[in-house]
Amino acid sequence: MNSSYYELIELKLSDARAMDVQVTEDALTIDLDDARTISVPLVWYPRLWHGAPDERNNWEITGAGYGIHWPDLDEDISVKGLLIGFTSGESPESFKRWLERREMQENKNDETLALSLEGKTFWETVYELRKKDLIPLVWKREHIRPYMERPNGQFAPNAVTTIPSNQSMSKDGSEKGDYVKKGRAAKAWRIGKGEFKLIDDPNI
């Protein structure tokens, strides 16, 4: 094969640009500007694999389409690397440090959730938790109210631990489901650090 053949391959690899990104539990799929679609196993990229659904779906196309960036996970993947079949180049040591930092942040968030909210009304507490980015903005009043407000209008004593969890579980508790979105009821309530309890009655 002559050099022009390899030059053509390099051109095809280097000129491909991302137009759209889809991330599922198992795969990363990129739609290119030339109508091609690339799909690779998500496990190739440990940060994406360990990321929560909202973190995976918070992506940005960078470099005029030559790369994709995930700000919440500090992950960058090039379109050229995907086409070649490169997996993550991160070392095990670097990934371990990333996991440790992530766990520290999650613990900090759990401590924030445990802050005393005594004396505050339901909506005062919701407002404060939203400011701390602990309740997604897609949860509107009509979707939060049944889970957290008592008949007297006060915030439930254990309200912080009975907010519908971002990441719910299937009814049998065996697997994680989609994040709770606008208009959908939570499948589980958070009861502690990393723990979920399936509850049918939202008024307890």
Tab-separated table of C-alpha atoms in Angstrom:
chain	number	residue	atom	x	y	z
A	1	MET	CA	0.000	0.000	0.000
A	2	ASN	CA	1.345	3.425	-0.916
A	3	SER	CA	1.629	6.429	1.359
A	4	SER	CA	-1.438	8.121	-0.119
A	5	TYR	CA	-3.620	5.309	1.266
A	6	TYR	CA	-2.388	5.927	4.804
A	7	GLU	CA	-2.742	9.655	4.301
A	8	LEU	CA	-6.387	9.094	3.351
A	9	ILE	CA	-6.953	7.013	6.496
A	10	GLU	CA	-5.347	9.710	8.623
A	11	LEU	CA	-7.523	12.340	6.963
A	12	LYS	CA	-10.682	10.325	7.651
A	13	LEU	CA	-9.684	9.861	11.282
A	14	SER	CA	-8.640	13.452	11.853
A	15	ASP	CA	-11.547	15.102	10.061
A	16	ALA	CA	-14.390	13.309	11.886
A	17	ARG	CA	-16.429	15.531	14.192
A	18	ALA	CA	-18.980	14.704	16.874
A	19	MET	CA	-22.533	15.989	16.483
A	20	ASP	CA	-24.339	14.204	19.315
A	21	VAL	CA	-23.535	11.989	22.302
A	22	GLN	CA	-25.562	9.288	24.056
A	23	VAL	CA	-24.413	7.541	27.219
A	24	THR	CA	-26.247	4.498	28.575
A	25	GLU	CA	-25.388	2.115	31.416
A	26	ASP	CA	-23.326	0.017	29.008
A	27	ALA	CA	-22.243	2.056	25.997
A	28	LEU	CA	-20.945	5.389	24.751
A	29	THR	CA	-22.389	6.293	21.344
A	30	ILE	CA	-21.280	9.236	19.197
A	31	ASP	CA	-23.030	10.488	16.053
A	32	LEU	CA	-20.564	12.007	13.570
A	33	ASP	CA	-21.052	14.784	11.044
A	34	ASP	CA	-20.581	12.360	8.125
A	35	ALA	CA	-23.585	10.213	9.215
A	36	ARG	CA	-21.460	7.543	10.884
A	37	THR	CA	-22.173	6.364	14.423
A	38	ILE	CA	-19.538	5.021	16.814
A	39	SER	CA	-20.484	2.873	19.798
A	40	VAL	CA	-17.983	1.551	22.337
A	41	PRO	CA	-18.327	-0.193	25.714
A	42	LEU	CA	-18.679	2.302	28.545
A	43	VAL	CA	-16.329	0.220	30.686
A	44	TRP	CA	-13.494	1.431	28.435
A	45	TYR	CA	-13.719	4.728	30.299
A	46	PRO	CA	-13.748	4.111	34.081
A	47	ARG	CA	-14.800	7.628	35.047
A	48	LEU	CA	-17.869	7.415	32.827
A	49	TRP	CA	-18.521	3.884	34.054
A	50	HIS	CA	-18.518	5.038	37.679
A	51	GLY	CA	-20.373	8.292	36.989
A	52	ALA	CA	-23.997	8.913	37.867
A	53	PRO	CA	-26.477	9.274	34.974
A	54	ASP	CA	-26.737	13.041	35.307
A	55	GLU	CA	-22.938	13.339	35.319
A	56	ARG	CA	-22.623	11.155	32.228
A	57	ASN	CA	-25.262	13.164	30.410
A	58	ASN	CA	-23.635	16.495	31.235
A	59	TRP	CA	-21.242	16.564	28.275
A	60	GLU	CA	-19.842	19.263	26.016
A	61	ILE	CA	-18.589	18.931	22.443
A	62	THR	CA	-15.196	20.649	22.326
A	63	GLY	CA	-12.646	21.679	19.717
A	64	ALA	CA	-15.215	22.265	16.967
A	65	GLY	CA	-16.389	18.666	17.332
A	66	TYR	CA	-13.062	16.857	17.669
A	67	GLY	CA	-13.574	15.973	21.325
A	68	ILE	CA	-16.108	15.501	24.127
A	69	HIS	CA	-15.688	16.807	27.682
A	70	TRP	CA	-17.543	15.744	30.855
A	71	PRO	CA	-17.054	18.575	33.388
A	72	ASP	CA	-18.538	16.701	36.360
A	73	LEU	CA	-16.205	13.749	35.801
A	74	ASP	CA	-13.182	15.677	34.470
A	75	GLU	CA	-13.096	13.322	31.462
A	76	ASP	CA	-12.029	14.133	27.908
A	77	ILE	CA	-12.322	11.783	24.920
A	78	SER	CA	-11.257	12.511	21.349
A	79	VAL	CA	-13.289	11.428	18.337
A	80	LYS	CA	-10.107	10.225	16.645
A	81	GLY	CA	-9.293	8.041	19.652
A	82	LEU	CA	-12.777	6.531	19.552
A	83	LEU	CA	-12.426	5.702	15.858
A	84	ILE	CA	-9.046	4.059	16.433
A	85	GLY	CA	-10.422	2.124	19.403
A	86	PHE	CA	-8.345	3.651	22.171
A	87	THR	CA	-9.523	2.971	25.706
A	88	SER	CA	-8.895	5.336	28.609
A	89	GLY	CA	-5.229	6.159	29.032
A	90	GLU	CA	-5.591	6.966	32.720
A	91	SER	CA	-3.280	5.018	35.012
A	92	PRO	CA	-4.721	2.891	37.840
A	93	GLU	CA	-3.028	5.197	40.359
A	94	SER	CA	-4.630	8.308	38.863
A	95	PHE	CA	-8.058	6.666	38.754
A	96	LYS	CA	-7.721	5.549	42.371
A	97	ARG	CA	-6.959	9.130	43.439
A	98	TRP	CA	-9.997	10.329	41.478
A	99	LEU	CA	-12.243	7.790	43.225
A	100	GLU	CA	-10.892	8.868	46.615
A	101	ARG	CA	-11.587	12.547	45.889
A	102	ARG	CA	-15.062	11.613	44.700
A	103	GLU	CA	-15.802	9.665	47.882
A	104	MET	CA	-14.610	12.580	50.020
A	105	GLN	CA	-16.982	14.926	48.181
A	106	GLU	CA	-19.896	12.502	48.581
A	107	ASN	CA	-19.194	12.277	52.315
A	108	LYS	CA	-19.158	16.065	52.500
A	109	ASN	CA	-22.535	16.189	50.738
A	110	ASP	CA	-23.943	13.645	53.188
A	111	GLU	CA	-22.787	15.827	56.082
A	112	THR	CA	-24.483	18.826	54.489
A	113	LEU	CA	-27.723	16.861	54.160
A	114	ALA	CA	-27.594	16.084	57.855
A	115	LEU	CA	-27.657	19.776	58.855
A	116	SER	CA	-30.401	20.619	61.330
A	117	LEU	CA	-33.419	22.249	59.718
A	118	GLU	CA	-35.406	22.661	62.938
A	119	GLY	CA	-37.985	25.424	62.828
A	120	LYS	CA	-37.879	25.951	59.071
A	121	THR	CA	-40.955	25.530	56.944
A	122	PHE	CA	-41.117	23.039	54.122
A	123	TRP	CA	-40.476	25.546	51.343
A	124	GLU	CA	-37.732	27.395	53.246
A	125	THR	CA	-35.887	24.114	53.494
A	126	VAL	CA	-36.500	23.231	49.847
A	127	TYR	CA	-35.111	26.636	48.865
A	128	GLU	CA	-31.958	26.116	50.937
A	129	LEU	CA	-31.379	22.622	49.585
A	130	ARG	CA	-31.827	23.867	46.014
A	131	LYS	CA	-29.247	26.590	46.615
A	132	LYS	CA	-26.824	23.865	47.723
A	133	ASP	CA	-27.670	21.911	44.555
A	134	LEU	CA	-29.023	19.040	46.652
A	135	ILE	CA	-32.456	19.041	45.016
A	136	PRO	CA	-32.501	19.100	41.187
A	137	LEU	CA	-34.357	22.046	39.698
A	138	VAL	CA	-36.499	19.642	37.629
A	139	TRP	CA	-38.291	18.705	40.857
A	140	LYS	CA	-41.135	21.211	41.047
A	141	ARG	CA	-43.392	21.877	44.017
A	142	GLU	CA	-46.194	19.604	42.954
A	143	HIS	CA	-43.763	16.707	42.626
A	144	ILE	CA	-41.953	17.265	45.929
A	145	ARG	CA	-44.885	18.179	48.175
A	146	PRO	CA	-46.465	14.694	48.611
A	147	TYR	CA	-43.181	13.268	49.849
A	148	MET	CA	-42.140	15.900	52.331
A	149	GLU	CA	-44.898	18.129	53.690
A	150	ARG	CA	-46.939	17.260	56.752
A	151	PRO	CA	-50.607	18.321	57.229
A	152	ASN	CA	-49.580	21.241	59.472
A	153	GLY	CA	-47.462	22.730	56.686
A	154	GLN	CA	-44.212	22.161	58.544
A	155	PHE	CA	-41.242	20.293	57.187
A	156	ALA	CA	-41.198	16.675	58.333
A	157	PRO	CA	-38.707	16.058	61.188
A	158	ASN	CA	-36.841	13.512	59.086
A	159	ALA	CA	-37.336	15.388	55.822
A	160	VAL	CA	-33.694	15.489	54.820
A	161	THR	CA	-33.556	11.713	54.832
A	162	THR	CA	-36.880	11.299	53.050
A	163	ILE	CA	-36.237	13.403	49.962
A	164	PRO	CA	-36.968	11.274	46.868
A	165	SER	CA	-33.523	10.026	45.931
A	166	ASN	CA	-31.863	11.104	42.712
A	167	GLN	CA	-30.918	7.558	41.916
A	168	SER	CA	-33.780	5.212	42.603
A	169	MET	CA	-33.875	1.430	42.614
A	170	SER	CA	-36.013	-1.194	40.987
A	171	LYS	CA	-38.860	-2.617	43.088
A	172	ASP	CA	-36.860	-5.702	44.013
A	173	GLY	CA	-33.916	-3.510	45.019
A	174	SER	CA	-31.552	-5.323	42.667
A	175	GLU	CA	-30.525	-2.521	40.336
A	176	LYS	CA	-30.457	1.208	39.917
A	177	GLY	CA	-33.081	2.847	37.771
A	178	ASP	CA	-33.183	6.163	35.964
A	179	TYR	CA	-32.879	9.399	37.856
A	180	VAL	CA	-36.203	10.738	39.029
A	181	LYS	CA	-37.401	13.334	36.533
A	182	LYS	CA	-40.189	15.878	36.375
A	183	GLY	CA	-43.588	14.244	36.654
A	184	ARG	CA	-42.245	10.900	37.870
A	185	ALA	CA	-42.613	9.532	41.367
A	186	ALA	CA	-39.572	8.390	43.270
A	187	LYS	CA	-39.126	4.638	43.558
A	188	ALA	CA	-37.129	4.890	46.768
A	189	TRP	CA	-36.285	7.319	49.524
A	190	ARG	CA	-32.811	7.914	50.817
A	191	ILE	CA	-32.415	6.834	54.441
A	192	GLY	CA	-28.693	7.304	54.931
A	193	LYS	CA	-25.280	7.326	53.347
A	194	GLY	CA	-25.543	5.213	50.230
A	195	GLU	CA	-28.670	3.445	51.491
A	196	PHE	CA	-32.156	3.381	50.018
A	197	LYS	CA	-35.451	2.133	51.382
A	198	LEU	CA	-38.435	1.323	49.213
A	199	ILE	CA	-41.507	3.086	50.596
A	200	ASP	CA	-45.064	2.951	49.277
A	201	ASP	CA	-46.593	5.564	51.602
A	202	PRO	CA	-45.228	9.099	50.967
A	203	ASN	CA	-47.022	10.512	53.999
A	204	ILE	CA	-45.058	8.795	56.760
